[in-house]
C-alpha positions as a printed Julia matrix, in Angstrom:
401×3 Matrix{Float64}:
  66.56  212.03    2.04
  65.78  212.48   -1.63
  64.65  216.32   -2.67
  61.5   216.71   -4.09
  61.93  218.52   -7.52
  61.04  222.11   -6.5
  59.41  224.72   -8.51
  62.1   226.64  -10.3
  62.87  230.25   -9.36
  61.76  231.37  -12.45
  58.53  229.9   -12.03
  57.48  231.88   -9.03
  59.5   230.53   -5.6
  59.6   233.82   -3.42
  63.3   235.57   -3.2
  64.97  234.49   -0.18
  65.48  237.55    2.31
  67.57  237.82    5.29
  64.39  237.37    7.43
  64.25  233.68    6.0
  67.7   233.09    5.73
  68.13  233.73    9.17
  65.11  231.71   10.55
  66.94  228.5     9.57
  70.15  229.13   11.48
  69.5   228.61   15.54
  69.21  230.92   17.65
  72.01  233.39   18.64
  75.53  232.26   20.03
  75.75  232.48   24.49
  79.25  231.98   24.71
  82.94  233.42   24.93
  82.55  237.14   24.56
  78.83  237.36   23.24
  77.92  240.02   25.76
  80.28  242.2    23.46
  78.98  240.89   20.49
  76.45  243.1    18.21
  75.16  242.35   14.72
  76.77  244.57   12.11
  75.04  246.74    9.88
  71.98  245.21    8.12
  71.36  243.97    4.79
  68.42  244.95    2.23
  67.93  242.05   -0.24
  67.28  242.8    -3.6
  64.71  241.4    -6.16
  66.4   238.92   -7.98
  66.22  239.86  -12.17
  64.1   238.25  -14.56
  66.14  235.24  -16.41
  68.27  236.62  -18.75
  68.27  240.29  -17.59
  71.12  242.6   -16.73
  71.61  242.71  -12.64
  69.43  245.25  -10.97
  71.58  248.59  -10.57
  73.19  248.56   -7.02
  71.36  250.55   -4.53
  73.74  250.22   -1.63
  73.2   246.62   -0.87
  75.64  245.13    1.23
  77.64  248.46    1.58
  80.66  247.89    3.69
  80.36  248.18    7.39
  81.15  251.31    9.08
  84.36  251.48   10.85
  83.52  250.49   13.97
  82.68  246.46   12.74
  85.83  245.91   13.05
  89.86  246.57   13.55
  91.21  248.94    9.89
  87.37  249.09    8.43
  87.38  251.78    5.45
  85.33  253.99    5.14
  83.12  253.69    2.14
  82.38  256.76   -0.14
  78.73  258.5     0.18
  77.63  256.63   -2.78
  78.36  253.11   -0.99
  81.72  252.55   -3.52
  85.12  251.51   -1.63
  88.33  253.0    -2.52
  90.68  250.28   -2.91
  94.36  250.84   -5.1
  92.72  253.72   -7.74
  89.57  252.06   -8.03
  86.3   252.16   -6.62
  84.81  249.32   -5.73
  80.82  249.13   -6.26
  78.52  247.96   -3.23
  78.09  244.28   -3.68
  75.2   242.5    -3.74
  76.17  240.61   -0.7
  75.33  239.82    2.88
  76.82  241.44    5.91
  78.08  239.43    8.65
  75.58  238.35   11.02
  77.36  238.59   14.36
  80.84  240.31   15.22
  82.4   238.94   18.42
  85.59  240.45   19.31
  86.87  238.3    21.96
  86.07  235.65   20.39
  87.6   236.09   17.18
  90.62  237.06   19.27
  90.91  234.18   21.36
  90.53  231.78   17.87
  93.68  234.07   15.9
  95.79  233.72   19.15
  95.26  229.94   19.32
  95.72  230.05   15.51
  98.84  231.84   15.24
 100.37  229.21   18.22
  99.81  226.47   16.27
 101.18  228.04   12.96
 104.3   228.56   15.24
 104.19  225.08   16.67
 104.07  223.58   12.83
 106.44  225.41   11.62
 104.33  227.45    8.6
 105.07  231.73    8.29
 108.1   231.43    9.98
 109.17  234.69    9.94
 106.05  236.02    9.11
 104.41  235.14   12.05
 103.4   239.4    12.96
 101.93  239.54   10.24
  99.79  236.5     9.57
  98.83  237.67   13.79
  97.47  241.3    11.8
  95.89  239.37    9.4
  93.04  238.2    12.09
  92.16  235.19   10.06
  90.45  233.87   13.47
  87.93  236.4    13.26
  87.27  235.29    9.34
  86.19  232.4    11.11
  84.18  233.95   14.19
  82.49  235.68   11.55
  81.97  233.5     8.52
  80.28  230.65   11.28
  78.09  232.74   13.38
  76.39  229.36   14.16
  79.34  228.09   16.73
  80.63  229.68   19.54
  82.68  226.96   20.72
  86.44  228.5    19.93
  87.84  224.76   19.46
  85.92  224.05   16.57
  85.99  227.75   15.39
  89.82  226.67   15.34
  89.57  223.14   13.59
  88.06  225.25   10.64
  90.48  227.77   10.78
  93.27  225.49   10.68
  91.94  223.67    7.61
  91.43  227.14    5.69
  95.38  228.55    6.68
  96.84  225.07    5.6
  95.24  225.85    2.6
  96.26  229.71    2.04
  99.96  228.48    2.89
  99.76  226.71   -0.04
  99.54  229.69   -1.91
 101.69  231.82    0.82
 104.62  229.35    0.75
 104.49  227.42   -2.92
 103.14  229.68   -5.23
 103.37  234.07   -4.2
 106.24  233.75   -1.83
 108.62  231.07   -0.19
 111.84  230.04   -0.19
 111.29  228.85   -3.79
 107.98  229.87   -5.58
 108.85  227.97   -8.98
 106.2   227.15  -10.71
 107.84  223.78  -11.88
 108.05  222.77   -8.34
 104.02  223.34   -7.78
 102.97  219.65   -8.94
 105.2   217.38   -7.0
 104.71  219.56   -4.45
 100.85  219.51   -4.78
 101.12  215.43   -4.89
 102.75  215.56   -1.65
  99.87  217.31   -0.03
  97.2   214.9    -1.42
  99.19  212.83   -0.23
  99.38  213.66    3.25
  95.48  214.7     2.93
  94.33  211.51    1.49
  96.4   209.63    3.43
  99.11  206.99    1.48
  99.34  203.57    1.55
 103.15  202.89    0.54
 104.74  199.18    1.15
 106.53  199.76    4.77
 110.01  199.64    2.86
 109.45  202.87    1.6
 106.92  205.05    3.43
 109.94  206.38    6.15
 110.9   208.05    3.38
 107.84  209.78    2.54
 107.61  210.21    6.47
 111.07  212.44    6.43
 109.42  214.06    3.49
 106.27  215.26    5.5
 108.28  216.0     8.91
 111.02  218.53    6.84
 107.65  220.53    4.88
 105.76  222.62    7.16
 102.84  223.66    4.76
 102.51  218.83    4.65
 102.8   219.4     8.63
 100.03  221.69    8.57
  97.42  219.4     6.39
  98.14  216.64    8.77
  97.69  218.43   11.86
  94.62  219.8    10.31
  92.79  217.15    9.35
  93.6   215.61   12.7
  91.94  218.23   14.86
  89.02  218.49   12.27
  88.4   214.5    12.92
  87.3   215.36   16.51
  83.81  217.15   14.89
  83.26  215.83   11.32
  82.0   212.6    10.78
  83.62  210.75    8.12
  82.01  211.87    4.94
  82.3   215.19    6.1
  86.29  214.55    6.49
  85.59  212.8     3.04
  83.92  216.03    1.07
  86.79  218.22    2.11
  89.1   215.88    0.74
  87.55  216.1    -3.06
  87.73  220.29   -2.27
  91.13  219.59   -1.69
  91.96  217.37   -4.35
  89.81  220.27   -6.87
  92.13  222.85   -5.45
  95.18  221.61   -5.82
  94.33  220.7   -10.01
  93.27  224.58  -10.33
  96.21  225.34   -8.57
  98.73  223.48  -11.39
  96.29  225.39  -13.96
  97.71  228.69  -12.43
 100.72  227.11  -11.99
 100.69  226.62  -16.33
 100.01  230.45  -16.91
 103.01  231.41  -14.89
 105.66  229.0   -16.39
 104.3   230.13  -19.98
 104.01  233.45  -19.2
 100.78  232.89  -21.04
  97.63  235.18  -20.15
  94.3   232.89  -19.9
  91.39  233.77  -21.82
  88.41  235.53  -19.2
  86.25  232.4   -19.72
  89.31  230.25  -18.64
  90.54  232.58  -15.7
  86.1   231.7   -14.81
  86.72  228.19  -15.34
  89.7   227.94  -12.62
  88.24  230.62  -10.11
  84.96  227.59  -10.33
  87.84  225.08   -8.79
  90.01  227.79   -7.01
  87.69  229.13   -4.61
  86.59  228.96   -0.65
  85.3   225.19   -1.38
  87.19  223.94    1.22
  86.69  226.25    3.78
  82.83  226.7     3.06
  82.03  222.78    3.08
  82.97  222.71    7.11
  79.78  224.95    7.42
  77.84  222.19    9.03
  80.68  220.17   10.88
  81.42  223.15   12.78
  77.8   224.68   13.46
  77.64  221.01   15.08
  75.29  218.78   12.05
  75.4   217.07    8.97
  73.84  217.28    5.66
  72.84  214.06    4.76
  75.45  213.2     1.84
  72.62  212.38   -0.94
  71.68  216.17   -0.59
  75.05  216.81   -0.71
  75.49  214.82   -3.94
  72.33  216.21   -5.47
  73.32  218.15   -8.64
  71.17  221.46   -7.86
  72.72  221.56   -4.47
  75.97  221.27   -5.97
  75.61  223.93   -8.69
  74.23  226.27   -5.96
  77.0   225.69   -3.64
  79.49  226.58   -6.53
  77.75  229.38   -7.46
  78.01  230.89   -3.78
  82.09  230.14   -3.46
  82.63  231.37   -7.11
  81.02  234.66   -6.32
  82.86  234.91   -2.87
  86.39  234.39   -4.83
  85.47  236.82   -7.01
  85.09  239.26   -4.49
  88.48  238.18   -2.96
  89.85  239.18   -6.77
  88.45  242.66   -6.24
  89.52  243.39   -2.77
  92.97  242.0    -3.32
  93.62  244.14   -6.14
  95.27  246.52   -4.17
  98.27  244.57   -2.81
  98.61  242.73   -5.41
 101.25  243.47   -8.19
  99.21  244.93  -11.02
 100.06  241.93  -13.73
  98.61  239.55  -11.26
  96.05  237.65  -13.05
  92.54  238.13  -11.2
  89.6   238.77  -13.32
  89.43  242.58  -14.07
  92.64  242.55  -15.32
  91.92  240.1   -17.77
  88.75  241.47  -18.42
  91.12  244.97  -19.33
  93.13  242.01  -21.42
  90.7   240.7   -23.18
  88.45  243.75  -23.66
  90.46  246.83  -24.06
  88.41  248.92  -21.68
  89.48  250.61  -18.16
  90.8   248.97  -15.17
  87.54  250.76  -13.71
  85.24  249.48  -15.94
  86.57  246.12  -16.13
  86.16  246.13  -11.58
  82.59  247.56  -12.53
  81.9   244.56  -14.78
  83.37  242.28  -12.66
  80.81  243.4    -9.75
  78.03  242.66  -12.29
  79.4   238.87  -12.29
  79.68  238.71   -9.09
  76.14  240.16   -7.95
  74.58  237.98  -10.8
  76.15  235.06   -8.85
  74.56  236.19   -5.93
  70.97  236.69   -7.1
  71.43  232.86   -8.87
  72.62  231.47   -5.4
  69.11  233.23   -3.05
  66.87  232.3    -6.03
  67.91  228.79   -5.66
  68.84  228.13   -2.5
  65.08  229.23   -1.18
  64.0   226.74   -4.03
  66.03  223.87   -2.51
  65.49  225.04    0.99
  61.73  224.26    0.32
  62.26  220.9    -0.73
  64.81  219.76    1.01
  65.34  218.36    4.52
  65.87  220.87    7.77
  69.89  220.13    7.69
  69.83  221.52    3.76
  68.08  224.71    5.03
  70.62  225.21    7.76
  73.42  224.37    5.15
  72.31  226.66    2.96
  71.91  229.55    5.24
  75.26  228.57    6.67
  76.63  228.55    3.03
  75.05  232.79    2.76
  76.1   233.56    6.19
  79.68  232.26    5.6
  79.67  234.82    2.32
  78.86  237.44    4.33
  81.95  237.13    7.16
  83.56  236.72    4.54
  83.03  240.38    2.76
  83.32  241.35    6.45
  87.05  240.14    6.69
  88.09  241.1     3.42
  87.04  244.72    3.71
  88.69  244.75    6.99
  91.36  242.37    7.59
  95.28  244.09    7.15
  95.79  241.21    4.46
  93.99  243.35    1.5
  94.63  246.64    2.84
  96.72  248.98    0.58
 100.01  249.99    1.99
């Protein structure tokens, strides 16, 4: 289905609010552990600003959720800031998660953390990646599904791809940069799967079988192929494939030692994102966007703006465990602009709620226009953002020690 050209934002489409958002996602999950299950704490949209304008002040939108949404919540400061490593994190303009289902999210980390034993990846990490809960990332970033299966096919897609990072590029036997883009080959590789004469592809094979994080993209993409259809399979690939380029763009800055200018660092975080994990929104809530709306260049551009301002949020909640010459945004913004590690998280927040406001303002645009499956997409896409703020201000992996 071809959209219609909608009105632009700026020419008068309402805001979309929760209320809408949530009318085009289906009713309410009925399965493992939804008797336990309670919405967390609401969100109050905000107007989005007039083109060209400053972000409206924060107000407490999309405050953190009190303690009791989930497992090491912190408690956020009476003006709705987070303390996080010395700084104080503003309220983000951002939805809250729209269902929290312990059990569930339970039962998908368990399964999860088997299988990351059975393939081999955090050996010897295996505790912690179990604190980590990244199961209930995914209970809560696809409040669509209740089926733990494909709850795990998701999450087993999106830890493949933060092993990448865990294993090849932070930590690892042997984190050299150098290594990165033969290493990065292998796993498109193994992703896109290679044709090589049948001479030579055992070798590849003893390749694949001796690299856990190669194990875990196969396995993966395997379990994934029982509930996406092929061109489904197909967009994760190009996420992927994105990825892995930003990835030897990071890999640059480290081998140089050289610090990227803030419109660069914007540039990569626009390929290094949640892309892959976000484009499994409608596989797993059980759909498919028809792939011409996929392809259409507004819902593109609207899709990037929603995982470029979720990465940025991961940059501000990961500041504390981080070391403190890490490259993430505000410290380049402190780099480039000589002002305060505060200010530069402050201005950072700005971005990242101006991202926001872009992302409603089109999305209820497209929504309009577009076919029933692009309306569920899209709320998928603001739902997934706002498990996602969930986990991060909860989850042991971004907690200061």
């Amino acid at each position: 289905m071809t959209i219609s050209s909608p009105a632009s934002a700026e020419a008068g489409v309402p805001h979309t609010t929760e209320a809408a958002l949530r009318a085009l996602l289906p009713p309410g999950p009925t399965g493992l552990g939804t008797a336990a299950a309670r919405p967390l704490p609401g969100y109050a949209p905000q107007a989005a600003p007039p083109p060209g304008a400053e972000p409206a002040a924060r107000t407490g939108t999309g405050a953190e959720p009190a303690a009791e949404a989930g497992p090491g919540s912190p408690a956020a400061a009476p003006d709705g800031h987070t303390e996080r490593g010395g700084v104080r994190i503003p309220p983000l303009h951002c939805p809250d998660a729209l269902r929290n289902d312990p059990a569930l999210g339970e039962e998908v980390n368990e399964r999860l953390v088997a299988w990351a034993e059975e393939v081999g990846i955090f050996t010897g990490r295996i505790d912690r990646l179990r604190s980590h809960q990244f199961g209930r990332l995914f209970m809560l970033a696809h409040p669509d599904c209740d089926d733990p299966d494909r709850l795990l096919a998701a999450a087993k897609c999106g830890l493949s791809e933060w092993s990448v990072d865990d294993h090849w590029v932070d930590e690892g036997d042997d984190p050299d940069p150098a290594l990165l883009g033969p290493r990065l080959a292998l796993a498109h590789a193994v992703v896109d799967p290679v044709r090589l004469p049948a001479r030579y592809l055992p070798r590849f094979e003893e390749t694949v079988q001796r690299e856990p994080v190669l194990r875990a993209f196969r396995s993966a993409l395997a379990h994934l192929s029982r509930y996406a259809g092929p061109t489904q399979v197909a967009r994760l690939r190009h996420e992927l494939a994105v990825m892995f380029v930003a990835y030897g763009q990071e890999a640059e800055w480290r081998a140089s030692e050289r610090t990227p200018a803030v419109w660069e660092y914007l540039l990569h975080r626009y390929e290094n994102a949640f892309f892959p994990c976000m484009v499994l929104v409608d596989p797993v809530g059980g759909y498919e966007l028809p792939p011409d709306e996929f392809a259409d260049a507004r819902v593109r551009r609207t899709y990037l703006y929603a995982g470029t301002a979720s990465v940025l949020l991961n940059d501000l909640y990961s500041m504390a465990k981080e070391d403190p010459t890490d490259t993430n945004l505000p410290n380049l913004i402190v780099a480039e602009e000589g002002c305060t590690l505060q200010e530069a998280v402050d201005r950072t927040a700005l971005i990242h709620d101006e991202l926001m406001h872009t992302y409603e303002a089109e999305a209820a645009a497209l929504a309009a226009a577009g076919s029933p499956q692009l309306g569920r997409f899209l709320a998928g896409v603001w739902a997934w953002m706002g498990g996602c703020k969930e986990w991060h201000a909860t989850s042991a992996r971004y907690q200061p020690a």
